[in-house]
XYZ file of C-alpha atoms in Angstrom:
655
model
C 80.142 224.088 111.044
C 83.932 223.715 110.839
C 86.420 226.155 112.365
C 87.068 228.059 109.148
C 83.358 228.630 108.559
C 82.959 229.665 112.208
C 85.860 232.111 111.845
C 84.343 233.728 108.758
C 80.921 233.928 110.408
C 82.415 235.638 113.463
C 84.174 238.140 111.197
C 80.890 239.015 109.540
C 78.932 239.195 112.793
C 81.472 241.364 114.642
C 81.787 243.704 111.668
C 78.010 244.183 111.631
C 78.076 245.076 115.328
C 80.990 247.466 114.756
C 79.173 249.122 111.857
C 76.057 249.675 113.954
C 78.086 251.046 116.872
C 80.371 253.421 114.964
C 78.143 254.485 112.068
C 74.603 254.311 113.509
C 75.410 254.891 117.226
C 73.571 251.664 118.118
C 74.766 248.972 120.554
C 73.189 245.728 119.368
C 74.959 243.648 122.084
C 76.680 244.387 125.376
C 80.398 245.176 125.483
C 80.958 242.011 127.538
C 79.346 239.750 124.919
C 81.227 241.539 122.115
C 84.493 240.856 123.978
C 83.610 237.156 124.318
C 83.011 236.850 120.586
C 86.164 238.855 119.835
C 88.269 236.574 122.040
C 86.735 233.532 120.341
C 87.788 234.956 116.973
C 91.351 235.519 118.234
C 91.560 231.876 119.348
C 90.181 230.593 116.044
C 92.747 232.650 114.146
C 95.505 231.074 116.236
C 94.144 227.546 115.783
C 93.545 227.753 112.047
C 96.434 230.034 111.135
C 93.962 232.070 109.052
C 93.492 235.826 109.352
C 90.991 237.436 106.998
C 91.437 240.899 105.518
C 88.217 242.113 107.185
C 89.066 240.696 110.617
C 88.350 243.070 113.547
C 91.647 241.878 115.044
C 93.530 243.653 112.274
C 94.197 247.378 112.188
C 95.725 247.517 108.741
C 96.262 251.130 107.665
C 95.289 252.225 104.197
C 98.118 252.561 101.701
C 98.538 255.076 98.899
C 100.736 254.268 95.895
C 102.323 256.825 93.577
C 101.733 254.511 90.627
C 100.800 250.909 89.854
C 103.957 248.954 89.018
C 104.058 246.392 86.233
C 104.842 242.760 87.046
C 105.439 239.760 84.768
C 103.332 236.725 85.682
C 104.936 233.444 86.728
C 102.804 231.732 84.058
C 100.695 232.956 81.099
C 97.156 233.995 82.063
C 95.429 233.437 78.720
C 91.819 234.102 77.826
C 89.619 231.125 76.930
C 88.122 229.818 73.729
C 84.401 230.596 73.605
C 81.145 229.045 72.458
C 77.440 229.818 72.714
C 76.273 226.211 72.242
C 75.592 223.876 75.165
C 76.291 220.949 72.842
C 79.874 222.203 72.513
C 80.335 221.744 76.267
C 79.316 218.093 75.969
C 81.635 217.678 72.988
C 84.483 219.407 74.861
C 84.140 217.089 77.872
C 84.022 214.005 75.659
C 84.975 211.125 77.997
C 86.565 213.280 80.727
C 85.256 214.447 84.100
C 84.942 218.237 84.225
C 83.864 221.140 86.380
C 81.184 223.502 85.082
C 81.498 226.794 86.954
C 80.480 230.450 86.958
C 82.350 232.734 84.572
C 82.562 235.700 86.908
C 82.200 239.178 85.439
C 84.835 241.174 87.270
C 88.602 241.680 87.173
C 90.925 238.675 87.059
C 93.456 238.683 89.907
C 96.422 236.472 90.843
C 97.284 236.177 94.567
C 100.656 234.854 95.755
C 101.417 233.575 99.263
C 104.751 232.635 100.826
C 105.274 231.346 104.359
C 101.549 231.714 104.916
C 101.400 235.441 104.102
C 99.928 237.344 101.176
C 102.980 238.875 99.481
C 101.630 239.902 96.078
C 98.449 240.543 94.130
C 98.413 241.384 90.439
C 95.874 241.988 87.682
C 95.750 239.789 84.595
C 96.744 242.668 82.305
C 97.660 241.405 78.847
C 98.134 237.827 80.037
C 101.923 238.132 80.226
C 102.186 241.010 82.677
C 99.792 242.899 84.899
C 99.764 245.610 87.551
C 100.639 245.177 91.229
C 97.564 245.847 93.372
C 98.669 244.155 96.631
C 97.730 247.230 98.672
C 94.148 247.016 97.382
C 93.801 243.224 97.675
C 94.532 243.543 101.404
C 91.478 245.792 101.590
C 89.107 243.270 99.953
C 86.434 241.997 102.340
C 87.281 238.278 102.165
C 90.949 237.769 101.269
C 92.975 235.802 103.841
C 96.036 237.834 104.839
C 97.535 234.794 106.610
C 96.947 231.105 105.974
C 98.233 227.857 107.479
C 100.387 226.926 104.468
C 104.140 227.481 104.316
C 104.886 226.670 100.653
C 104.489 229.110 97.790
C 100.840 229.251 96.751
C 99.310 231.001 93.737
C 95.553 231.419 93.365
C 93.746 232.837 90.357
C 90.315 234.298 90.802
C 88.022 237.215 90.162
C 87.563 240.461 92.061
C 83.832 241.175 92.006
C 81.278 243.569 93.457
C 77.882 242.021 94.085
C 74.805 243.615 92.547
C 73.432 244.888 95.870
C 76.713 246.662 96.661
C 76.868 247.965 93.104
C 73.414 249.532 93.425
C 74.306 250.977 96.856
C 77.514 252.593 95.604
C 75.946 253.846 92.371
C 73.031 255.429 94.252
C 75.488 257.724 96.050
C 77.098 258.970 92.845
C 75.909 261.857 90.636
C 74.396 260.892 87.282
C 77.523 261.701 85.273
C 79.701 259.574 87.604
C 77.553 256.447 87.767
C 79.006 253.142 86.535
C 77.379 251.083 83.778
C 77.868 247.696 85.454
C 79.653 245.982 88.389
C 82.592 244.981 86.172
C 83.443 248.604 85.355
C 83.098 249.569 89.007
C 85.335 246.795 90.332
C 87.938 247.415 87.626
C 88.122 251.097 88.500
C 88.204 250.343 92.228
C 90.919 247.670 92.151
C 93.254 249.818 90.068
C 93.093 252.827 92.403
C 96.290 254.126 93.996
C 94.551 254.704 97.337
C 93.480 251.460 99.040
C 90.873 253.307 101.125
C 88.757 253.565 97.974
C 88.928 249.799 97.408
C 88.069 249.204 101.088
C 84.895 251.272 100.752
C 83.625 249.251 97.795
C 83.153 245.835 99.506
C 85.154 243.973 96.883
C 85.184 240.180 97.104
C 87.726 237.731 95.721
C 86.385 234.455 94.327
C 88.983 231.741 93.619
C 88.589 229.569 90.535
C 92.045 228.139 89.873
C 95.096 227.041 91.887
C 97.981 226.805 89.401
C 100.874 226.527 91.870
C 101.351 225.124 95.363
C 98.936 222.237 96.024
C 100.101 218.715 95.222
C 97.015 217.052 93.790
C 96.045 216.503 90.170
C 92.351 217.157 90.777
C 91.034 220.662 90.133
C 88.078 219.941 92.371
C 90.342 218.858 95.266
C 92.509 221.961 94.909
C 89.459 224.192 95.183
C 88.239 222.250 98.232
C 91.645 222.646 99.917
C 91.774 226.426 99.438
C 88.187 226.640 100.653
C 89.398 225.113 103.941
C 92.128 227.770 103.984
C 89.455 230.475 104.128
C 89.001 231.408 100.462
C 85.625 231.858 98.820
C 85.482 229.475 95.868
C 83.516 229.718 92.631
C 80.207 227.858 92.415
C 80.435 224.767 90.222
C 78.847 221.484 89.196
C 80.872 218.302 88.831
C 80.231 217.030 85.296
C 80.894 213.316 84.834
C 81.148 211.299 81.649
C 77.789 209.598 81.842
C 74.589 209.860 79.879
C 72.633 211.449 82.744
C 75.019 214.429 82.908
C 75.137 214.809 79.127
C 71.350 214.904 79.031
C 71.244 217.189 82.087
C 73.636 219.864 80.758
C 70.850 222.433 80.226
C 69.617 221.937 83.803
C 73.162 222.416 85.117
C 73.444 225.666 83.171
C 70.096 226.924 84.460
C 70.939 225.944 88.049
C 74.211 227.874 87.974
C 72.431 230.892 86.479
C 69.894 230.814 89.324
C 72.588 230.484 92.009
C 74.366 233.549 90.640
C 71.136 235.551 90.584
C 70.143 234.501 94.128
C 73.536 235.557 95.498
C 73.822 238.747 93.444
C 76.990 237.507 91.750
C 77.745 239.085 88.350
C 78.463 236.445 85.701
C 78.553 236.617 81.903
C 78.670 232.905 81.216
C 80.083 229.610 82.475
C 83.424 227.834 82.174
C 84.010 224.113 81.704
C 87.437 222.779 82.748
C 88.938 219.309 82.843
C 89.202 218.046 86.419
C 92.397 216.187 85.452
C 94.917 219.064 85.606
C 97.805 217.153 83.991
C 95.586 216.124 81.087
C 94.682 219.773 80.552
C 98.356 220.751 80.560
C 99.168 217.921 78.155
C 96.750 219.378 75.602
C 98.810 222.598 75.585
C 97.672 225.915 74.170
C 97.037 227.654 70.885
C 98.468 231.103 70.286
C 95.358 232.580 71.907
C 93.944 230.221 74.516
C 94.630 227.095 76.603
C 92.874 223.849 75.680
C 92.086 222.816 79.287
C 88.947 224.970 79.463
C 86.219 226.518 77.355
C 83.935 229.464 78.106
C 80.205 229.201 77.487
C 79.017 232.735 76.765
C 75.431 233.774 77.389
C 75.857 236.689 74.970
C 78.443 238.835 73.211
C 80.419 241.049 75.543
C 79.293 244.593 74.868
C 79.746 248.068 76.242
C 78.099 251.463 75.934
C 79.998 254.374 74.449
C 79.429 257.804 72.933
C 79.949 258.747 69.282
C 82.569 261.503 68.930
C 82.799 261.794 65.154
C 82.333 260.007 61.837
C 85.342 259.583 59.569
C 85.012 258.689 55.903
C 87.672 256.189 54.889
C 88.433 255.541 51.220
C 89.080 252.062 49.872
C 90.987 251.133 46.744
C 87.816 251.104 44.627
C 86.869 254.646 45.633
C 84.132 253.672 48.098
C 83.899 256.044 51.053
C 83.186 254.022 54.176
C 81.766 255.708 57.312
C 83.785 254.854 60.421
C 82.364 255.633 63.866
C 84.844 257.083 66.370
C 83.702 256.732 69.980
C 85.000 256.951 73.547
C 87.424 254.137 74.455
C 85.769 250.973 75.760
C 87.306 247.639 76.758
C 85.744 244.598 75.076
C 87.052 241.032 75.066
C 90.302 242.189 76.684
C 91.239 245.009 74.278
C 90.532 248.735 74.052
C 88.260 249.696 71.172
C 87.565 253.223 69.893
C 86.382 252.844 66.278
C 84.108 250.625 64.208
C 83.276 250.546 60.519
C 79.662 251.266 59.606
C 80.338 249.666 56.192
C 78.079 251.807 53.994
C 75.539 254.618 53.869
C 72.590 252.228 54.311
C 73.817 251.033 57.712
C 74.597 254.614 58.777
C 71.013 255.581 57.939
C 69.457 252.482 59.514
C 71.223 253.187 62.818
C 70.352 256.917 62.579
C 73.842 257.734 63.835
C 74.559 261.179 65.243
C 77.412 262.896 67.065
C 76.932 262.499 70.821
C 74.701 259.435 70.458
C 75.039 256.638 72.999
C 75.667 253.337 71.228
C 76.213 249.698 72.160
C 79.519 248.310 70.900
C 80.500 244.637 70.619
C 82.964 242.453 68.754
C 81.569 240.202 66.064
C 83.065 236.734 66.636
C 85.079 238.313 69.474
C 87.256 240.043 66.829
C 85.710 242.827 64.723
C 84.292 245.917 66.519
C 80.690 246.600 65.528
C 77.864 248.871 66.658
C 74.871 246.792 67.696
C 72.408 249.564 68.477
C 72.024 253.321 68.786
C 70.010 254.355 71.847
C 69.826 258.074 70.986
C 69.242 258.034 67.208
C 69.725 261.774 66.673
C 70.477 261.133 62.972
C 72.498 264.332 62.673
C 75.424 263.094 60.547
C 75.621 264.899 57.215
C 76.739 262.684 54.351
C 79.521 264.629 52.608
C 78.842 265.859 49.081
C 82.564 266.373 48.494
C 85.358 263.850 48.843
C 87.447 264.328 52.041
C 90.556 263.386 50.035
C 90.322 265.410 46.805
C 87.302 267.724 47.317
C 85.697 266.202 44.226
C 81.963 265.558 44.103
C 80.572 262.415 45.733
C 77.645 260.326 44.577
C 75.512 257.707 46.301
C 75.324 254.520 44.253
C 72.842 251.701 44.877
C 74.301 248.206 44.730
C 71.733 245.438 45.424
C 69.618 247.852 47.508
C 72.703 248.921 49.489
C 73.667 252.593 49.286
C 77.393 253.255 48.877
C 79.102 256.656 48.807
C 81.699 257.045 46.052
C 84.061 259.767 44.921
C 83.175 260.737 41.363
C 86.632 262.120 40.543
C 88.607 259.550 38.495
C 91.844 261.357 39.402
C 91.208 261.230 43.183
C 94.463 260.689 45.038
C 92.619 258.670 47.655
C 91.659 256.077 45.072
C 95.217 255.978 43.828
C 96.574 255.605 47.375
C 94.286 252.661 48.123
C 95.033 250.905 44.842
C 98.787 251.505 45.066
C 98.879 250.276 48.667
C 97.179 247.079 47.516
C 99.487 246.827 44.487
C 102.592 246.925 46.717
C 101.198 244.581 49.381
C 102.696 241.225 50.337
C 100.228 239.036 48.437
C 100.357 241.231 45.334
C 103.603 242.614 43.822
C 105.237 242.618 47.275
C 107.446 245.718 47.293
C 108.987 245.316 50.717
C 109.044 248.334 53.078
C 106.811 250.367 50.746
C 104.404 251.589 53.430
C 101.153 253.463 52.895
C 102.705 256.620 54.337
C 105.591 256.381 51.843
C 103.147 255.911 48.958
C 101.162 258.930 50.156
C 104.410 260.943 50.234
C 105.232 259.916 46.640
C 101.729 260.842 45.445
C 101.846 264.231 47.162
C 105.225 264.946 45.586
C 103.675 264.246 42.187
C 106.257 261.539 41.459
C 103.650 258.767 41.293
C 100.374 259.289 39.439
C 99.920 255.719 38.182
C 101.308 252.216 38.883
C 103.969 252.420 36.180
C 105.600 255.444 37.871
C 106.835 253.254 40.723
C 109.343 251.686 38.335
C 110.864 255.029 37.309
C 111.478 256.547 40.754
C 115.243 256.323 40.349
C 115.165 259.676 38.495
C 114.134 261.329 41.787
C 116.714 259.490 43.941
C 118.942 262.479 44.766
C 116.025 264.744 45.671
C 114.324 261.930 47.597
C 117.336 261.337 49.878
C 117.161 264.989 50.985
C 113.500 264.796 52.065
C 112.617 264.714 55.770
C 112.172 261.199 57.095
C 114.295 259.608 54.398
C 118.004 258.980 54.094
C 120.264 257.707 51.378
C 120.322 254.194 52.810
C 116.536 253.848 53.141
C 115.810 255.343 49.713
C 118.253 253.094 47.859
C 117.077 250.050 49.780
C 113.514 250.816 48.720
C 114.600 251.313 45.107
C 116.339 247.941 45.304
C 113.147 246.335 46.617
C 111.198 247.869 43.714
C 113.720 246.364 41.312
C 113.411 242.938 42.954
C 109.615 243.069 42.640
C 109.950 242.970 38.831
C 110.404 239.194 39.112
C 106.899 238.002 39.859
C 104.177 235.607 38.777
C 101.122 236.322 36.667
C 98.651 235.496 39.447
C 100.250 238.134 41.706
C 100.147 240.649 38.866
C 96.445 240.014 38.203
C 95.621 240.269 41.914
C 97.590 243.536 42.197
C 95.378 245.279 39.596
C 92.398 245.585 41.996
C 89.938 244.138 39.505
C 86.544 244.171 41.271
C 85.508 240.682 42.481
C 88.835 239.146 41.395
C 90.725 238.133 44.532
C 93.681 235.836 45.136
C 91.813 232.607 44.420
C 90.332 233.888 41.153
C 93.734 235.288 40.121
C 95.360 231.887 40.626
C 92.590 230.219 38.639
C 93.258 232.572 35.712
C 97.007 231.971 36.056
C 96.500 228.215 35.732
C 94.024 228.621 32.884
C 96.505 230.585 30.733
C 99.506 228.519 31.880
C 101.134 231.586 33.408
C 101.382 233.281 30.007
C 100.908 237.079 30.167
C 100.314 237.283 26.388
C 97.499 234.736 26.528
C 95.954 236.569 29.487
C 96.142 239.924 27.718
C 94.606 238.543 24.523
C 91.694 237.086 26.459
C 91.281 240.342 28.378
C 90.997 242.598 25.313
C 88.847 240.150 23.330
C 86.155 239.729 25.997
C 86.861 236.067 26.800
C 84.082 234.077 28.473
C 85.723 233.487 31.858
C 82.827 231.317 33.044
C 84.762 228.508 31.347
C 86.861 228.436 34.525
C 83.994 226.860 36.471
C 83.890 229.049 39.599
C 83.464 232.246 37.551
C 79.850 233.332 37.394
C 78.291 235.903 35.085
C 78.943 238.782 37.503
C 82.654 237.990 37.832
C 82.892 237.513 34.071
C 81.355 240.928 33.406
C 83.552 242.556 36.050
C 86.862 241.380 34.589
C 85.825 242.108 31.004
C 84.545 245.580 31.876
C 87.810 246.284 33.680
C 89.767 245.030 30.688
C 87.846 247.231 28.229
C 88.590 250.389 30.193
C 92.139 249.630 31.334
C 93.790 247.334 28.797
C 96.309 249.902 27.505
C 97.893 250.831 30.832
C 97.837 247.174 31.958
C 99.865 246.220 28.872
C 102.310 249.071 29.513
C 102.636 248.146 33.190
C 103.318 244.495 32.321
C 106.437 245.464 30.358
C 108.176 246.199 33.676
C 107.953 242.570 34.822
C 109.577 239.224 34.220
C 106.843 236.660 34.788
C 108.026 233.375 36.233
C 106.423 230.110 37.195
C 107.065 229.662 40.949
C 109.647 226.998 41.725
C 107.139 224.904 43.595
C 104.740 225.123 40.670
C 107.513 224.262 38.197
C 108.283 221.073 40.143
C 104.674 219.986 40.194
C 103.512 221.397 36.871
C 101.175 218.916 35.273
C 100.928 216.913 38.512
C 97.378 217.958 39.361
C 96.950 215.360 42.089
C 94.450 217.600 43.918
C 92.417 218.378 40.799
C 88.730 218.748 41.678
C 89.371 218.920 45.434
C 88.323 221.947 47.485
C 90.004 222.728 50.809
C 89.342 225.175 53.628
C 92.192 226.142 55.964
C 91.730 227.381 59.521
C 93.823 227.750 62.673
C 97.600 228.057 62.993
C 100.050 226.064 60.852
C 103.284 224.348 61.841
C 104.898 222.949 58.664
C 104.342 225.998 56.475
C 105.392 229.610 57.065
C 101.778 230.701 57.040
C 98.394 229.724 55.651
C 99.134 231.480 52.342
C 102.069 229.126 51.736
C 99.838 226.119 52.407
C 97.221 227.611 50.098
C 99.865 227.999 47.358
C 100.854 224.340 47.713
C 97.248 223.190 47.293
C 96.617 225.386 44.274
C 99.906 224.435 42.624
C 98.793 220.805 42.839
C 95.481 221.533 41.135
C 93.283 222.005 44.190
C 91.120 224.931 45.220
C 91.012 226.808 48.506
C 87.809 228.391 49.757
C 87.315 230.781 52.652
C 84.258 229.054 54.071
C 82.991 225.517 54.587
C 80.129 224.398 52.344
C 78.716 221.237 50.834
C 81.315 221.624 48.048
C 84.225 221.401 50.522
C 86.201 218.147 50.424
C 88.550 218.722 53.385
C 88.998 221.145 56.270
C 92.675 221.479 57.281
C 92.905 222.275 60.997
C 95.601 221.114 63.408
C 93.072 221.523 66.225
C 90.553 218.825 65.388
C 88.782 219.183 68.747
C 88.453 222.968 68.421
C 84.983 224.464 68.756
C 85.536 226.870 65.873
C 82.630 227.601 63.532
C 84.450 225.890 60.635
C 84.931 222.705 62.684
C 81.265 222.702 63.644
C 80.115 223.222 60.064
C 82.416 220.447 58.807
C 81.011 218.016 61.342
C 77.455 218.947 60.418
C 78.215 218.257 56.740
C 80.372 215.156 57.469
C 83.403 216.798 55.851
C 86.743 215.259 56.938
C 88.911 217.422 59.214
C 92.597 216.712 58.602
C 95.842 218.003 60.117
C 98.824 219.333 58.190
C 100.562 215.988 58.697
C 97.615 214.170 57.142
C 97.583 216.627 54.246
C 101.325 216.124 53.621
C 100.822 212.378 53.741
C 97.996 212.744 51.194
C 100.140 214.595 48.638
C 103.369 212.635 49.197
C 101.960 209.133 48.856
């Protein structure tokens, strides 16, 4: 046993004796022997330069803060990319040595030392700034207050509460105050203003990264060095680039799971990181996560919450979607309080009721969803009148799915949804025309149909006198409406909210009629067979023709407001269908285009197609992150579909 281990053991032993003496009135050893052990601890602290936060030699008073101050981190503390496949870990490691370690389920903390003393502790927060919790970190059971290291040292790790301590603390709390899991308990404890509360919770700090201070390029060596300084370090396996480790990955995972369970350590997965720190830095980051590590999740992060109410939200087609409103919960680093239930069928299947306890998660770590309802009181009444216009509602079955619709064709909610879509960026693109402004115009009675937007100048004087608007903002908006008259046919078609006709279908129609509004209108009123376009099936064909039969007159009138142009890029390449017959999928961030829509436009203007998902019909996946573990990358590899970068795409079309 080395001196640091001996020091930590003496801390634990003496604290047990002190607990028995002061709390249970028991003397487990004589005063003389206690003094011998105490003196030995004092000498070890002098020799090693290490003083732990729980050392009996320290009489640190508890500190109460008036508030938790914000602090900007010295470096970004980003969350990690995630996977649920062990094979992705092998693929991530490739030919590099890695560490496979516990993904601790607590609160991420950054400790900073200068001249051997703990000077600052901060929470991860939003990754750019967190909260100062130095007063509470000094009350953790295993944080060194002093170390034998004079340079600046930063250590990232996790504040955790072990399962046995969690059960002990929870058992003392009334039912309505109990915590759901150790993560919630440690988060609430660390962010207290009074450090005495943190001290009573037996919080541990487990180090898993040393970003600043130790001059070695090996992650493993850095963790070993801070272990000798007195820090508890995360459990890990060294993963080497050899066939035995690749074949043994499942055993490594199971071993780490067992070690966590045996020690009562809360984990929600594992993390694999490159041992070569400089290589990891060289790979850089995406907008969301660093490329030096990947998290292997055992399951979706989820949390329990209570339903407060059900809102009915209207879409542009008149569908009324139930939205569950529940108590705030934190999932995947963000606060969530609402989730769409999509339709009446799902509402009924979950038997949702007000006051029900539900499990909430994020599908693909993005979209809030309700996984299960534990109460199932089924007391939500499906409204028989529209919450927007008070018109009657009806339940319509669509492929065995029940959908609630407003039956009033003049419903302002339908108009609001359709007008908001009409003005949106990818449609007619009336800049600064917000949903709240559209709602204002509808309520004033100035806009009752799309065409009215182009005659708002008659209300200009009255509009400038309305609360929330001024002369400058009104005339700027009128100018933006005027500018929107110069558009392209594909945008116009997309803006109409034709069921099943999205951006891709609108562009296909645009190309088919050569951008000619007259040709489009003729085909629309004469029931053209749109299946001639290839990707249009019978359902899409019926949808556009049905829409045309019922709306052709106002569409023709609306079109008179516009000057339809062929986009400049399309004019340059018109007839140069070099991507004809090729289907692309785009994922990830882009560098050479403003956004993915601009890249999509380039492909379609050159005769290609863009799909939202990878399938056997896909020819290329464009992704600047070829080594990413995204679902689209995985699917492309399974189907042997080439993954190309933007640079490779540009080379393809410019050669």
